[in-house]
Amino acid sequence: MESDYLGPCEEEFKRYLLIAKCFVERLKKSRDRQICVHWIRRLLALTPCNDLAVGQNRNLFFRYLIKVIQEAVLEDMIQNDPGHMLHHFTHMTMSIQDLPMVQDPSWLDKELCTPVIQEKIAEGEAEAPYFAHWTDDQKTYIAAKALPGKGALVYMAVSTDPSLGWNNLV
């Protein structure tokens, strides 16, 4: 039974080998490459594994090793040509003032009827007000509950079939 699960584990390991190969080739320092090759060889010594736990732990360590190698590659890129890296990021970012304002859709106020929500909250408990609303066609349901600390829990359900009986839940 356990051998059935080893196939995907081995496939995952092979994918990690390809990813690691791409990153190791980009390392600038030969000492870093030697260290990576040493650890990859130690992982290869566990292949093929006959134990599912060994395979999973091997792959878990390999994922961590790939993250370390990736960080080393990025560090090399920044150290070798920091201006090049900054050039890419300055073209990708925008200031908040340059971002367009998002307008609320016109149907939002009509469907949710914001004044009704405010009234229900005002009428409700002081600790945790609760509001639930159905649209006229019984296809959309929304519920909101204020949380301590100025947060809110919101639930919304949409269905094309109003006969499901969700309105019986309220």
mmCIF file of C-alpha atoms in Angstrom:
data_model
loop_
_atom_site.group_PDB
_atom_site.id
_atom_site.type_symbol
_atom_site.label_atom_id
_atom_site.label_comp_id
_atom_site.label_asym_id
_atom_site.label_seq_id
_atom_site.Cartn_x
_atom_site.Cartn_y
_atom_site.Cartn_z
ATOM 1 C CA MET A 1 0.000 0.000 0.000
ATOM 2 C CA GLU A 2 2.782 2.423 0.939
ATOM 3 C CA SER A 3 4.569 1.768 -2.354
ATOM 4 C CA ASP A 4 1.540 3.213 -4.184
ATOM 5 C CA TYR A 5 2.292 6.606 -2.635
ATOM 6 C CA LEU A 6 6.000 6.552 -3.476
ATOM 7 C CA GLY A 7 5.397 7.274 -7.178
ATOM 8 C CA PRO A 8 4.160 10.847 -6.677
ATOM 9 C CA CYS A 9 6.875 11.379 -4.077
ATOM 10 C CA GLU A 10 9.552 10.404 -6.608
ATOM 11 C CA GLU A 11 7.966 12.569 -9.319
ATOM 12 C CA GLU A 12 7.992 15.532 -6.953
ATOM 13 C CA PHE A 13 11.666 14.868 -6.215
ATOM 14 C CA LYS A 14 12.506 14.864 -9.940
ATOM 15 C CA ARG A 15 10.737 18.228 -10.364
ATOM 16 C CA TYR A 16 12.758 19.625 -7.483
ATOM 17 C CA LEU A 17 15.943 18.383 -9.157
ATOM 18 C CA LEU A 18 15.110 20.369 -12.296
ATOM 19 C CA ILE A 19 14.293 23.494 -10.296
ATOM 20 C CA ALA A 20 17.470 23.189 -8.230
ATOM 21 C CA LYS A 21 19.564 22.697 -11.369
ATOM 22 C CA CYS A 22 18.286 25.983 -12.806
ATOM 23 C CA PHE A 23 19.079 27.880 -9.613
ATOM 24 C CA VAL A 24 22.483 26.274 -8.969
ATOM 25 C CA GLU A 25 23.625 27.221 -12.483
ATOM 26 C CA ARG A 26 22.873 30.877 -11.658
ATOM 27 C CA LEU A 27 24.985 30.979 -8.506
ATOM 28 C CA LYS A 28 28.042 33.205 -8.974
ATOM 29 C CA LYS A 29 30.291 31.797 -6.228
ATOM 30 C CA SER A 30 31.831 28.397 -6.907
ATOM 31 C CA ARG A 31 31.837 27.609 -3.166
ATOM 32 C CA ASP A 32 28.046 28.103 -3.058
ATOM 33 C CA ARG A 33 27.651 25.756 -6.035
ATOM 34 C CA GLN A 34 29.837 23.133 -4.339
ATOM 35 C CA ILE A 35 27.768 23.254 -1.159
ATOM 36 C CA CYS A 36 24.526 22.912 -3.124
ATOM 37 C CA VAL A 37 25.860 20.003 -5.170
ATOM 38 C CA HIS A 38 27.014 18.297 -1.953
ATOM 39 C CA TRP A 39 23.513 18.471 -0.416
ATOM 40 C CA ILE A 40 21.783 17.466 -3.637
ATOM 41 C CA ARG A 41 24.049 14.394 -3.855
ATOM 42 C CA ARG A 42 23.115 13.477 -0.294
ATOM 43 C CA LEU A 43 19.449 13.722 -1.272
ATOM 44 C CA LEU A 44 20.105 11.606 -4.368
ATOM 45 C CA ALA A 45 21.573 8.938 -2.077
ATOM 46 C CA LEU A 46 18.067 8.564 -0.624
ATOM 47 C CA THR A 47 16.634 7.845 -4.077
ATOM 48 C CA PRO A 48 14.727 5.697 -4.757
ATOM 49 C CA CYS A 49 13.331 5.553 -1.262
ATOM 50 C CA ASN A 50 11.353 2.574 -0.047
ATOM 51 C CA ASP A 51 9.695 4.366 2.848
ATOM 52 C CA LEU A 52 6.999 7.005 2.392
ATOM 53 C CA ALA A 53 8.073 8.999 5.455
ATOM 54 C CA VAL A 54 11.675 9.118 4.207
ATOM 55 C CA GLY A 55 10.506 10.314 0.785
ATOM 56 C CA GLN A 56 8.283 12.998 2.264
ATOM 57 C CA ASN A 57 11.011 14.241 4.601
ATOM 58 C CA ARG A 58 13.537 14.206 1.762
ATOM 59 C CA ASN A 59 11.208 16.326 -0.379
ATOM 60 C CA LEU A 60 10.472 18.660 2.521
ATOM 61 C CA PHE A 61 14.183 19.265 3.018
ATOM 62 C CA PHE A 62 14.668 19.683 -0.740
ATOM 63 C CA ARG A 63 11.974 22.404 -0.827
ATOM 64 C CA TYR A 64 13.810 24.206 1.959
ATOM 65 C CA LEU A 65 17.138 23.821 0.146
ATOM 66 C CA ILE A 66 15.617 25.285 -3.020
ATOM 67 C CA LYS A 67 14.419 28.318 -1.044
ATOM 68 C CA VAL A 68 17.920 28.821 0.350
ATOM 69 C CA ILE A 69 19.450 28.508 -3.127
ATOM 70 C CA GLN A 70 16.882 30.920 -4.544
ATOM 71 C CA GLU A 71 17.724 33.500 -1.871
ATOM 72 C CA ALA A 72 21.431 33.095 -2.656
ATOM 73 C CA VAL A 73 20.765 33.683 -6.363
ATOM 74 C CA LEU A 74 18.779 36.835 -5.575
ATOM 75 C CA GLU A 75 21.492 38.030 -3.213
ATOM 76 C CA ASP A 76 24.102 37.522 -5.955
ATOM 77 C CA MET A 77 21.971 39.489 -8.392
ATOM 78 C CA ILE A 78 21.597 42.399 -5.987
ATOM 79 C CA GLN A 79 25.278 42.437 -5.000
ATOM 80 C CA ASN A 80 26.542 42.249 -8.579
ATOM 81 C CA ASP A 81 24.244 44.874 -10.079
ATOM 82 C CA PRO A 82 21.910 46.558 -7.597
ATOM 83 C CA GLY A 83 21.058 49.313 -10.079
ATOM 84 C CA HIS A 84 19.752 46.716 -12.508
ATOM 85 C CA MET A 85 17.395 45.301 -9.874
ATOM 86 C CA LEU A 86 16.161 48.738 -8.814
ATOM 87 C CA HIS A 87 15.563 49.666 -12.436
ATOM 88 C CA HIS A 88 13.103 46.783 -12.811
ATOM 89 C CA PHE A 89 11.245 47.595 -9.612
ATOM 90 C CA THR A 90 10.886 51.313 -10.289
ATOM 91 C CA HIS A 91 9.121 50.596 -13.560
ATOM 92 C CA MET A 92 6.773 48.115 -11.902
ATOM 93 C CA THR A 93 5.628 50.215 -8.968
ATOM 94 C CA MET A 94 3.271 53.168 -8.876
ATOM 95 C CA SER A 95 2.583 55.611 -6.108
ATOM 96 C CA ILE A 96 -0.742 55.324 -4.348
ATOM 97 C CA GLN A 97 -1.783 58.734 -5.643
ATOM 98 C CA ASP A 98 -1.397 57.504 -9.248
ATOM 99 C CA LEU A 99 -3.746 54.568 -8.775
ATOM 100 C CA PRO A 100 -7.267 55.099 -10.132
ATOM 101 C CA MET A 101 -10.093 55.274 -7.617
ATOM 102 C CA VAL A 102 -12.423 52.297 -7.633
ATOM 103 C CA GLN A 103 -16.072 53.267 -7.672
ATOM 104 C CA ASP A 104 -18.704 51.165 -5.960
ATOM 105 C CA PRO A 105 -20.996 49.453 -8.468
ATOM 106 C CA SER A 106 -24.379 51.143 -8.725
ATOM 107 C CA TRP A 107 -26.269 47.981 -7.762
ATOM 108 C CA LEU A 108 -24.477 47.707 -4.423
ATOM 109 C CA ASP A 109 -26.446 50.430 -2.629
ATOM 110 C CA LYS A 110 -29.737 49.220 -4.083
ATOM 111 C CA GLU A 111 -29.226 45.557 -3.201
ATOM 112 C CA LEU A 112 -27.714 45.990 0.237
ATOM 113 C CA CYS A 113 -29.694 49.085 1.194
ATOM 114 C CA THR A 114 -27.004 50.577 3.418
ATOM 115 C CA PRO A 115 -29.386 52.695 5.571
ATOM 116 C CA VAL A 116 -31.301 49.531 6.475
ATOM 117 C CA ILE A 117 -28.061 47.885 7.589
ATOM 118 C CA GLN A 118 -27.205 50.890 9.757
ATOM 119 C CA GLU A 119 -30.680 50.828 11.331
ATOM 120 C CA LYS A 120 -30.454 47.099 12.059
ATOM 121 C CA ILE A 121 -27.037 47.558 13.616
ATOM 122 C CA ALA A 122 -28.319 50.446 15.733
ATOM 123 C CA GLU A 123 -31.299 48.342 16.890
ATOM 124 C CA GLY A 124 -29.221 45.233 17.555
ATOM 125 C CA GLU A 125 -27.155 44.275 20.535
ATOM 126 C CA ALA A 126 -24.442 46.678 21.569
ATOM 127 C CA GLU A 127 -21.860 43.886 21.753
ATOM 128 C CA ALA A 128 -22.348 42.107 18.427
ATOM 129 C CA PRO A 129 -25.031 43.494 16.084
ATOM 130 C CA TYR A 130 -26.224 41.132 13.383
ATOM 131 C CA PHE A 131 -27.884 41.860 10.054
ATOM 132 C CA ALA A 132 -29.324 39.517 7.411
ATOM 133 C CA HIS A 133 -30.942 40.526 4.134
ATOM 134 C CA TRP A 134 -32.498 38.712 1.174
ATOM 135 C CA THR A 135 -32.906 40.290 -2.254
ATOM 136 C CA ASP A 136 -36.421 40.509 -3.642
ATOM 137 C CA ASP A 137 -35.838 37.600 -6.046
ATOM 138 C CA GLN A 138 -34.623 35.359 -3.157
ATOM 139 C CA LYS A 139 -31.426 34.513 -5.054
ATOM 140 C CA THR A 140 -28.944 36.479 -2.945
ATOM 141 C CA TYR A 141 -28.440 36.446 0.820
ATOM 142 C CA ILE A 142 -26.053 38.566 2.844
ATOM 143 C CA ALA A 143 -25.395 38.581 6.568
ATOM 144 C CA ALA A 144 -23.065 40.812 8.560
ATOM 145 C CA LYS A 145 -22.004 40.780 12.184
ATOM 146 C CA ALA A 146 -19.813 43.398 13.830
ATOM 147 C CA LEU A 147 -16.790 42.052 15.682
ATOM 148 C CA PRO A 148 -14.994 43.665 18.610
ATOM 149 C CA GLY A 149 -12.148 45.867 17.446
ATOM 150 C CA LYS A 150 -13.965 47.403 14.460
ATOM 151 C CA GLY A 151 -13.980 44.225 12.363
ATOM 152 C CA ALA A 152 -16.869 42.496 10.642
ATOM 153 C CA LEU A 153 -17.827 38.990 9.653
ATOM 154 C CA VAL A 154 -19.698 38.956 6.339
ATOM 155 C CA TYR A 155 -21.408 35.993 4.680
ATOM 156 C CA MET A 156 -22.907 36.112 1.217
ATOM 157 C CA ALA A 157 -24.663 33.367 -0.724
ATOM 158 C CA VAL A 158 -25.848 33.460 -4.325
ATOM 159 C CA SER A 159 -27.942 30.887 -6.143
ATOM 160 C CA THR A 160 -29.756 30.706 -9.454
ATOM 161 C CA ASP A 161 -32.421 28.543 -7.833
ATOM 162 C CA PRO A 162 -34.473 30.313 -5.138
ATOM 163 C CA SER A 163 -36.338 27.086 -4.327
ATOM 164 C CA LEU A 164 -33.373 25.723 -2.354
ATOM 165 C CA GLY A 165 -34.988 27.010 0.802
ATOM 166 C CA TRP A 166 -32.190 29.171 2.123
ATOM 167 C CA ASN A 167 -34.747 31.701 3.263
ATOM 168 C CA ASN A 168 -35.863 29.149 5.870
ATOM 169 C CA LEU A 169 -32.491 29.556 7.587
ATOM 170 C CA VAL A 170 -33.141 33.125 8.738
#
